[in-house]
mmCIF file of C-alpha atoms in Angstrom:
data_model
loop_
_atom_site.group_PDB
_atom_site.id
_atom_site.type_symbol
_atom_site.label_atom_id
_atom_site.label_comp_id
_atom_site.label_asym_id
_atom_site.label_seq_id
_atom_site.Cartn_x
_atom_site.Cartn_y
_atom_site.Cartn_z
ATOM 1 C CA UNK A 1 110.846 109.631 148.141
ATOM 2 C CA UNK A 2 111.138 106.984 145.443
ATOM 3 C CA UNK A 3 113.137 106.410 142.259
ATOM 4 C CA UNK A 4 111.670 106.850 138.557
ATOM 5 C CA UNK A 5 113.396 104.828 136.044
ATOM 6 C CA UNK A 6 112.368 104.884 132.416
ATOM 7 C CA UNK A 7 113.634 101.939 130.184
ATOM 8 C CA UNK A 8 114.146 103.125 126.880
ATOM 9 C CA UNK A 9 114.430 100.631 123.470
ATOM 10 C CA UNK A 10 115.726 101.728 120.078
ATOM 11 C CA UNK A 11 115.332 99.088 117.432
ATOM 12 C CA UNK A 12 118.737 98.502 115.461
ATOM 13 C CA UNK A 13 117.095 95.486 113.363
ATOM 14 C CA UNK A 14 114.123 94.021 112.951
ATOM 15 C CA UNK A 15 113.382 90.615 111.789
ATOM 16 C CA UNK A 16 110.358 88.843 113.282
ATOM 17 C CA UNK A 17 109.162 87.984 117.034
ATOM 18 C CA UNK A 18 110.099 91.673 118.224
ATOM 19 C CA UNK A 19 108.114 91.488 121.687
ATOM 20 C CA UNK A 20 110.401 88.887 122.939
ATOM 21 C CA UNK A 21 113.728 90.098 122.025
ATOM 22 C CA UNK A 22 112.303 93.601 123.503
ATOM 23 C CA UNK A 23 111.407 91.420 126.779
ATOM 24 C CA UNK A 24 114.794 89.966 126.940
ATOM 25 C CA UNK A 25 116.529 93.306 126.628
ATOM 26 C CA UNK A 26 114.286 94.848 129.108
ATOM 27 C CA UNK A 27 114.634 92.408 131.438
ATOM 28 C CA UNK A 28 118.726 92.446 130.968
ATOM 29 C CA UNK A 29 118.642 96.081 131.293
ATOM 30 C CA UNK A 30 116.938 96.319 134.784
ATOM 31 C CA UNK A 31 119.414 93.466 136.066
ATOM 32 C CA UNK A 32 122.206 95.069 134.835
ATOM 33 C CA UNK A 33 121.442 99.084 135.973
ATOM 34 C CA UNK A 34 122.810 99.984 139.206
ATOM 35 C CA UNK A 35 121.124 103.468 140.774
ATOM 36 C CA UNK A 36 123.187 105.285 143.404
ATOM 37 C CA UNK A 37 123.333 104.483 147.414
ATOM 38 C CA UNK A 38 121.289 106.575 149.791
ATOM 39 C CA UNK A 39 120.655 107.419 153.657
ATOM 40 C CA UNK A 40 118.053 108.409 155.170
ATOM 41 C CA UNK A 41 118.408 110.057 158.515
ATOM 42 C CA UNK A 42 114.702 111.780 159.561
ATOM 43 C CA UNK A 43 113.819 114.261 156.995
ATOM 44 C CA UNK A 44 117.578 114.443 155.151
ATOM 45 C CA UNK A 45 118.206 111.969 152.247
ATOM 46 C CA UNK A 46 121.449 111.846 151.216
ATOM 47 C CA UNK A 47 122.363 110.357 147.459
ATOM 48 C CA UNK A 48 126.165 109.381 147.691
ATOM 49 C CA UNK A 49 128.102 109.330 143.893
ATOM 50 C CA UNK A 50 129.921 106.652 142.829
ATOM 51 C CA UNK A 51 132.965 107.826 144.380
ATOM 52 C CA UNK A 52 131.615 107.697 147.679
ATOM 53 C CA UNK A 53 129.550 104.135 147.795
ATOM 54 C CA UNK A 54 129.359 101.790 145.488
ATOM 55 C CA UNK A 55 126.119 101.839 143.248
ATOM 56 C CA UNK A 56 123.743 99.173 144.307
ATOM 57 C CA UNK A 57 121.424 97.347 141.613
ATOM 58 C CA UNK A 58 117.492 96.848 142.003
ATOM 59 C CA UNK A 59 115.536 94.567 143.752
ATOM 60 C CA UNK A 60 114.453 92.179 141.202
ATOM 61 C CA UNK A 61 112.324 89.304 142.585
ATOM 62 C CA UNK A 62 111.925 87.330 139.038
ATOM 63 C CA UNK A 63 112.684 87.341 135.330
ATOM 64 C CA UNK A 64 109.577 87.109 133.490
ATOM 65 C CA UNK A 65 110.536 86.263 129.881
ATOM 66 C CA UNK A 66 108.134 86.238 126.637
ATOM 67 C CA UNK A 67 107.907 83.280 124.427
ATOM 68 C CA UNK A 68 105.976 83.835 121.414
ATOM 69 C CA UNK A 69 104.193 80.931 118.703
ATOM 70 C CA UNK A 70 102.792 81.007 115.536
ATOM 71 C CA UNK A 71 100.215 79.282 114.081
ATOM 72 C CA UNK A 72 99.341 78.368 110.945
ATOM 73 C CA UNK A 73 96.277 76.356 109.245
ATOM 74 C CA UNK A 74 94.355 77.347 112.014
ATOM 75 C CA UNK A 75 96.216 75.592 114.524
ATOM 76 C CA UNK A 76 97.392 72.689 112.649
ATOM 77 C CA UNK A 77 101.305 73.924 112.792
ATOM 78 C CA UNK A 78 103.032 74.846 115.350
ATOM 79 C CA UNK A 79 106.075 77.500 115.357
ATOM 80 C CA UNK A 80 108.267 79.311 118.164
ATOM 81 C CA UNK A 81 109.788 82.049 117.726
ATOM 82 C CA UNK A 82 108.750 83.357 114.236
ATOM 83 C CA UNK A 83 110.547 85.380 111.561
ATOM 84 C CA UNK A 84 109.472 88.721 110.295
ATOM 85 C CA UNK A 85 108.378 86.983 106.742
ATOM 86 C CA UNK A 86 106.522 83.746 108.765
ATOM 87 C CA UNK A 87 104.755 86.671 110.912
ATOM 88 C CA UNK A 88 102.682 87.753 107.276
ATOM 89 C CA UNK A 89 101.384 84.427 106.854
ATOM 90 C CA UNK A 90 100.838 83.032 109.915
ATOM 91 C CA UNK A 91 97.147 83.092 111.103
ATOM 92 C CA UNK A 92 97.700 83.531 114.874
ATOM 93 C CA UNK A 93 100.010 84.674 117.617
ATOM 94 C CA UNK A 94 100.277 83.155 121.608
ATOM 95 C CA UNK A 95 102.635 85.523 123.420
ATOM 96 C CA UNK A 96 103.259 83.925 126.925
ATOM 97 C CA UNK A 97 105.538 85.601 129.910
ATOM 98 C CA UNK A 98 106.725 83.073 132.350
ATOM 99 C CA UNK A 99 109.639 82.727 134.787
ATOM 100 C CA UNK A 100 112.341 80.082 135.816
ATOM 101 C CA UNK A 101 109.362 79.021 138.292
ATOM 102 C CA UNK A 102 106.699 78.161 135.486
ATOM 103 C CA UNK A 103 104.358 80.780 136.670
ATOM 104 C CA UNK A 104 102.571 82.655 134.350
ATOM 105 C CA UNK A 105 102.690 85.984 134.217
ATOM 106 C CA UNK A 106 100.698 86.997 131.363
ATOM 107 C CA UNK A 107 99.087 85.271 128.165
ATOM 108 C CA UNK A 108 98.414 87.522 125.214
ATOM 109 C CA UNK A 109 96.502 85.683 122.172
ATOM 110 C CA UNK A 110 95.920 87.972 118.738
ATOM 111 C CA UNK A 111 95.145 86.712 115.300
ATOM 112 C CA UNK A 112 91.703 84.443 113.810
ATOM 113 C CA UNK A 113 92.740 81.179 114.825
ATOM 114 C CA UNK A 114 90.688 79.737 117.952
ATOM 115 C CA UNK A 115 92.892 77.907 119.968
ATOM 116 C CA UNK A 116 92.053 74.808 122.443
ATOM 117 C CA UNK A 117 92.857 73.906 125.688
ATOM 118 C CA UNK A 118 95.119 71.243 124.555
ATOM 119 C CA UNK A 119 97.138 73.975 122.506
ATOM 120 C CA UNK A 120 97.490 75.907 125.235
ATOM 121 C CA UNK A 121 98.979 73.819 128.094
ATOM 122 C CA UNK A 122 101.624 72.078 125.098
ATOM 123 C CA UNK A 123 102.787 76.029 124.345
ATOM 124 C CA UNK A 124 103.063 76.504 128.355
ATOM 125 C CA UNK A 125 105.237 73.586 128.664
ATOM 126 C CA UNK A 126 107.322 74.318 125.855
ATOM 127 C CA UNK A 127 107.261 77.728 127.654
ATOM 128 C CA UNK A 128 108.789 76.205 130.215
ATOM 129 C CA UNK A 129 111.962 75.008 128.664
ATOM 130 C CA UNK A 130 112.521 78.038 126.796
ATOM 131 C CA UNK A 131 112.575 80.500 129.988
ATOM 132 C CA UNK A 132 114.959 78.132 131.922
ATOM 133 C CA UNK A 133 117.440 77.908 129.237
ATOM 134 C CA UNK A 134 116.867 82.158 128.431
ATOM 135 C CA UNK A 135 117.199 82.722 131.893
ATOM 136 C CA UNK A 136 120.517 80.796 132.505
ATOM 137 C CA UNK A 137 121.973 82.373 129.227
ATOM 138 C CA UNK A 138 121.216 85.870 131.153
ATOM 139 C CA UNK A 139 122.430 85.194 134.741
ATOM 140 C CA UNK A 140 125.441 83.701 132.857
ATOM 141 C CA UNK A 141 126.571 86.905 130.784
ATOM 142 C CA UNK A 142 125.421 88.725 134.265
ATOM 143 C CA UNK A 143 127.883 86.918 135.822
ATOM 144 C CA UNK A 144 130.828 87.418 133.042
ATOM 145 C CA UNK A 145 129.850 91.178 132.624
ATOM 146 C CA UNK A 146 130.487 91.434 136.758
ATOM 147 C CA UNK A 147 133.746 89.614 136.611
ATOM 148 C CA UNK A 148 135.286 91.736 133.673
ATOM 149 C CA UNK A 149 134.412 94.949 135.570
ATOM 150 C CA UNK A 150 136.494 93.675 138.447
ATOM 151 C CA UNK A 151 138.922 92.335 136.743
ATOM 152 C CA UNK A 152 139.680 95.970 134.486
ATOM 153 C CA UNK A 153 139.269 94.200 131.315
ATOM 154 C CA UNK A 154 136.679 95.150 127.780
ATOM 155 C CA UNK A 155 132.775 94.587 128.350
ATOM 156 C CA UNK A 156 129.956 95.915 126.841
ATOM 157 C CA UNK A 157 129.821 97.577 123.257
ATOM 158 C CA UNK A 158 133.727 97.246 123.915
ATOM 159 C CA UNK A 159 134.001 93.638 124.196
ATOM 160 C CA UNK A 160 131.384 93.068 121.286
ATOM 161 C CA UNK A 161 132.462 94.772 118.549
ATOM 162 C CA UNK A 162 135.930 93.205 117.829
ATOM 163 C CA UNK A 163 133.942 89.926 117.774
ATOM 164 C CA UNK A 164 131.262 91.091 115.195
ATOM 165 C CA UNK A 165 128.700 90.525 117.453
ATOM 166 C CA UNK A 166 126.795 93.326 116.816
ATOM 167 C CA UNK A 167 128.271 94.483 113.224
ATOM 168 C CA UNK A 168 127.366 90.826 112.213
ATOM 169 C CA UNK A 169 124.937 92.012 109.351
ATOM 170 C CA UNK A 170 127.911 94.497 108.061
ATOM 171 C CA UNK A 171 128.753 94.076 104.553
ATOM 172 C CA UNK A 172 131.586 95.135 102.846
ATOM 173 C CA UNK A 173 131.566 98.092 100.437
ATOM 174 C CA UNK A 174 131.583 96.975 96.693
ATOM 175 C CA UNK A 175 131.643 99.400 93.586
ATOM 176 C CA UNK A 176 128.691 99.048 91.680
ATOM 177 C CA UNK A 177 129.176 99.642 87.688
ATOM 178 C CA UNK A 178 126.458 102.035 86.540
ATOM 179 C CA UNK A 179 127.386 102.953 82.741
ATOM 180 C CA UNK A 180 125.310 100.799 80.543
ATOM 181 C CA UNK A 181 122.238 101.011 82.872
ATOM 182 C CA UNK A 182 120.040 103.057 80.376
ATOM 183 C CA UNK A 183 120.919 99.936 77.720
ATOM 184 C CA UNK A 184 120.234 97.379 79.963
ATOM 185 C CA UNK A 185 116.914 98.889 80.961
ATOM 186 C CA UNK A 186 116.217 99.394 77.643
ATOM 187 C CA UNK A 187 116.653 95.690 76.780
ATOM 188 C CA UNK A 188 114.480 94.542 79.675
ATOM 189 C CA UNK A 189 111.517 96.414 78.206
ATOM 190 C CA UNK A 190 112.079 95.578 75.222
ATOM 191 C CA UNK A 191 111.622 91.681 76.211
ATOM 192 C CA UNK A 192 108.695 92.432 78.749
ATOM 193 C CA UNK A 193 105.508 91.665 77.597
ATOM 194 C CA UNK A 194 103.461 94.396 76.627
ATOM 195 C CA UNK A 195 100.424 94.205 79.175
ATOM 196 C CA UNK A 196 96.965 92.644 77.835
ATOM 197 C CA UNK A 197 94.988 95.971 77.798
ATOM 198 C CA UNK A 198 95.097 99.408 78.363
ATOM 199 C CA UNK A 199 92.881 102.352 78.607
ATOM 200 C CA UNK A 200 94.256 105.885 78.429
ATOM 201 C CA UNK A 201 91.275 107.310 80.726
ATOM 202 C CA UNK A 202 89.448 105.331 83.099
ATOM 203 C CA UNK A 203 86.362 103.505 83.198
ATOM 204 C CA UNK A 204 83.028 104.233 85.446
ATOM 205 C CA UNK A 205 80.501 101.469 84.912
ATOM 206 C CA UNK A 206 77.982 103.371 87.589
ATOM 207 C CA UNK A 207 78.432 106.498 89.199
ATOM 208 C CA UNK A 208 78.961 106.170 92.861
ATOM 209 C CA UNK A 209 82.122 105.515 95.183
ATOM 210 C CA UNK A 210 84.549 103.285 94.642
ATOM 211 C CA UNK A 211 87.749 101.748 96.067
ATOM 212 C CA UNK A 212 90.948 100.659 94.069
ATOM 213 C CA UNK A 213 94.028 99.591 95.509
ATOM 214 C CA UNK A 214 97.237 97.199 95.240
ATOM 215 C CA UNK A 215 95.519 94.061 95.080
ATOM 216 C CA UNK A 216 91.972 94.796 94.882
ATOM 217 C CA UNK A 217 89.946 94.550 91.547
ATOM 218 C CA UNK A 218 86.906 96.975 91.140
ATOM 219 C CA UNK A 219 84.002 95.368 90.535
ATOM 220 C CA UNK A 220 81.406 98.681 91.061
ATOM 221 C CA UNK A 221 78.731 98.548 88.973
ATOM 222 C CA UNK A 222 78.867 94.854 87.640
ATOM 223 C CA UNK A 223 76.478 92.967 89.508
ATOM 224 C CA UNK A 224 74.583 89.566 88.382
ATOM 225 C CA UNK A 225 71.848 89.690 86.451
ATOM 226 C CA UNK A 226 70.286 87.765 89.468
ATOM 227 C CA UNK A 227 71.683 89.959 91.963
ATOM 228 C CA UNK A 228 70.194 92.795 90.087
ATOM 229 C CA UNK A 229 66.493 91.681 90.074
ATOM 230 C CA UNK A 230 67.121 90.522 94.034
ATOM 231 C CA UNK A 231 67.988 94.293 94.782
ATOM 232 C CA UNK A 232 65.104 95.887 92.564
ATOM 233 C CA UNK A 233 62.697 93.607 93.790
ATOM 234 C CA UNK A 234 63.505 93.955 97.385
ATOM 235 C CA UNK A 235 63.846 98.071 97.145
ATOM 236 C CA UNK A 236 60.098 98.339 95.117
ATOM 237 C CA UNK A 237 58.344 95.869 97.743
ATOM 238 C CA UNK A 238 60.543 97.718 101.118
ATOM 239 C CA UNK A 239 60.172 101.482 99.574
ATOM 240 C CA UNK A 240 57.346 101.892 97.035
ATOM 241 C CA UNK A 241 54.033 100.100 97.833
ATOM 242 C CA UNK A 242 52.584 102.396 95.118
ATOM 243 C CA UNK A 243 53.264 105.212 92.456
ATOM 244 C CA UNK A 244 50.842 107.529 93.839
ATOM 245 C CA UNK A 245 49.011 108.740 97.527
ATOM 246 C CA UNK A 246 46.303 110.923 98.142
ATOM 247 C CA UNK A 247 46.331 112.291 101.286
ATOM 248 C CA UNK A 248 43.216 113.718 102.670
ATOM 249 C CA UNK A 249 43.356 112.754 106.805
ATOM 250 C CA UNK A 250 42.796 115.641 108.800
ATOM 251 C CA UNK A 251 45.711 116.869 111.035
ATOM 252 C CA UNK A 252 47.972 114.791 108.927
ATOM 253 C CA UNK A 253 52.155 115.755 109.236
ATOM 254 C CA UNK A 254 54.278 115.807 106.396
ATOM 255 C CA UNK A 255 58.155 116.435 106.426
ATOM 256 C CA UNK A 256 59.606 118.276 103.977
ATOM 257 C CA UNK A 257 63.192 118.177 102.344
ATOM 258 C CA UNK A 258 64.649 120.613 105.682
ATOM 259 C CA UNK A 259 63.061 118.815 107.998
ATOM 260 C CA UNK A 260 60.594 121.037 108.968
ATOM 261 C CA UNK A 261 56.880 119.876 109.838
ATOM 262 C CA UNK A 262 53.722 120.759 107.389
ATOM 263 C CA UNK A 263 50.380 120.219 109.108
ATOM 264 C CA UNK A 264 48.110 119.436 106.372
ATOM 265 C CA UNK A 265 44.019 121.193 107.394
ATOM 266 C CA UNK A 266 40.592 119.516 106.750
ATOM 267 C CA UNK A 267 39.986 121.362 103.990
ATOM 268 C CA UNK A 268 43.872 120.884 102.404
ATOM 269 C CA UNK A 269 44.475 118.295 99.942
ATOM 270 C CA UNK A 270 47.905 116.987 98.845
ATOM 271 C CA UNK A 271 48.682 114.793 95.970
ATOM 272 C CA UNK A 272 52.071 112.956 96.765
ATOM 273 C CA UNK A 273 53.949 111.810 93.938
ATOM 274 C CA UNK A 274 56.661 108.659 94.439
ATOM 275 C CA UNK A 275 59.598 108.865 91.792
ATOM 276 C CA UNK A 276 60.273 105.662 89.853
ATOM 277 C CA UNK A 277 63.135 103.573 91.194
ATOM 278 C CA UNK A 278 65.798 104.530 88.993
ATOM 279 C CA UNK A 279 64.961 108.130 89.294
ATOM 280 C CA UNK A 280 66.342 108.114 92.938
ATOM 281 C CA UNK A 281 69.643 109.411 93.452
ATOM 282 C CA UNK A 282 71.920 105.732 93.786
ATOM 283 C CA UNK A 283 72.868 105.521 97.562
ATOM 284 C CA UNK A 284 76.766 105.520 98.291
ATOM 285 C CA UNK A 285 77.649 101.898 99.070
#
C-alpha cells in the first residue's frame, strides 16, 4: 500500500515568470506536509492520528528549483526572472530546474530565438547562484516555521497577515465622485478628433473570405497590378492549355461533376468545352 498525494495551486496574483513561483511553492509545500505514522505488522496496516504519533514528513532527496530567462533581440539581452509585461515582448524563454548540487534536472526552451552553446552554460551558471540562495531562503523559513510550532506561537496565514505580507497589494477604499460623468464624457468627445473616414456599410473589393481583426488591416482583393498578371499567367499556362478538346480515343474515361465514371464508345464523340478564367468560381484563399 502506498500514499497518493495531490498538490494543488490556486493563483492569488499573477505578474510574470509564473512557472517558477509555482515551482517554489510546490517544492515548499511537499517539505512542509507531514502524512500520518504507520505499522505494518504482516497483512494489518495500522494509520495512527495525530494524537497517537507524531506525523512524519516525506522523504525528499532534493529541491529542484526553476529559474527562468528572457531573451530579447534574439539573444542579444539577457533577463532573469521576467515580469508579466516583459513576457509580451520578449522573443524567447529558457526555463531551467536545478538543485543546491548544480545538477540539472530539466531544461525547457520555447519561443523563436535560437540559442548557442555559449548562452546556455552562462544561464546554467547563473542557475547556479540563484538555486543556492532560493534554497537557503526555504530551509530557513522551514526552520522558523518548525520552531514557532514548538514554541506555541503565530505561523502560517497567522503570522503573515498582521505583517501585510500577503495583503501587500491591498488598497484602501476611496469614494469615487460620479455626478458630472455624463459632462465630462461629453467634453472628451467633443475634443476627440473625429476619425478620418467612415463608411456606414462595409466594403467587399472581391467576393471570397476574409479575416478582420484588432490589429489586422484587410487587404482582400487589392493585389499589384504585377501580382495580378503573375497569378493569371501562372493559372492559364498550369490549368488551360487550350479553350477547346475534342475527344475521340476509344475507351476514353471522363468524370463528371459527382464523381461518377463515363466511358466514352468508339463510335461516341464528346466536345469538351474549358470556361474562360474568370468564369471559374474564385477559390477560397
Amino acid at each position: 500500500q502506498v500514499w497518493q498525494i495531490r498538490l494543488d495551486m490556486h493563483l492569488l496574483n499573477h505578474d510574470g515568470n509564473i512557472t517558477d513561483a509555482a515551482s517554489i511553492a510546490g517544492i515548499v509545500a511537499l517539505c512542509h506536509f507531514r502524512r500520518p505514522d504507520v505499522s505494518v505488522q504482516g497483512e494489518e496496516v495500522t494509520v495512527y492520528t495525530p494524537e497517537e504519533r507524531d506525523p512524519v514528513p516525506l522523504s525528499i532527496h532534493h529541491m529542484p528549483i526553476c529559474v527562468s530567462f528572457a531573451f530579447f533581440h534574439q539573444g542579444t539581452y539577457l533577463l532573469v526572472d521576467p515580469t508579466e509585461r516583459e513576457e509580451r515582448v520578449m522573443d524567447g524563454l529558457l526555463v531551467i530546474a536545478m538543485n543546491k548540487h548544480s545538477e540539472i534536472c530539466t531544461i525547457q526552451s520555447s519561443g523563436v530565438v535560437m540559442l548557442l552553446q555559449d548562452q546556455i552554460l552562462r544561464c546554467s551558471k547563473i542557475t547556479a547562484v540563484k538555486v543556492a540562495e532560493i534554497t537557503e531562503l526555504i530551509q530557513e523559513a522551514l526552520e522558523n516555521d518548525q520552531k514557532a510550532r514548538k514554541e506555541g506561537g503565530k505561523f502560517g496565514f497567522a503570522e503573515s497577515i498582521p505583517n501585510q505580507r500577503i495583503t501587500a497589494f491591498k488598497m484602501e477604499s476611496a469614494a469615487v465622485d460620479t455626478n458630472d460623468v455624463q459632462e465630462q464624457a461629453g467634453e472628451i468627445i467633443a475634443k476627440a478628433d473625429p476619425p478620418s473616414e467612415v463608411f456606414a456599410n462595409p466594403v467587399l473589393h472581391t467576393p471570397g473570405t476574409a479575416q478582420i481583426g484588432e490589429g489586422i488591416q484587410s487587404s482582400w482583393g487589392d493585389l499589384e497590378e504585377s501580382e495580378k498578371e503573375e497569378e493569371e499567367g501562372e493559372s492559364e499556362a498550369a490549368v488551360f492549355e487550350c479553350e477547346k478538346v475534342e475527344i475521340e480515343d476509344t475507351s476514353t474515361l471522363r468524370e463528371t461533376k459527382h464523381g461518377e465514371p463515363i466511358v466514352l464508345s468508339d463510335s461516341e464523340e464528346e466536345e469538351v468545352v474549358i470556361l474562360e478564367p474568370q468564369e471559374l468560381p474564385r477559390k477560397t484563399r
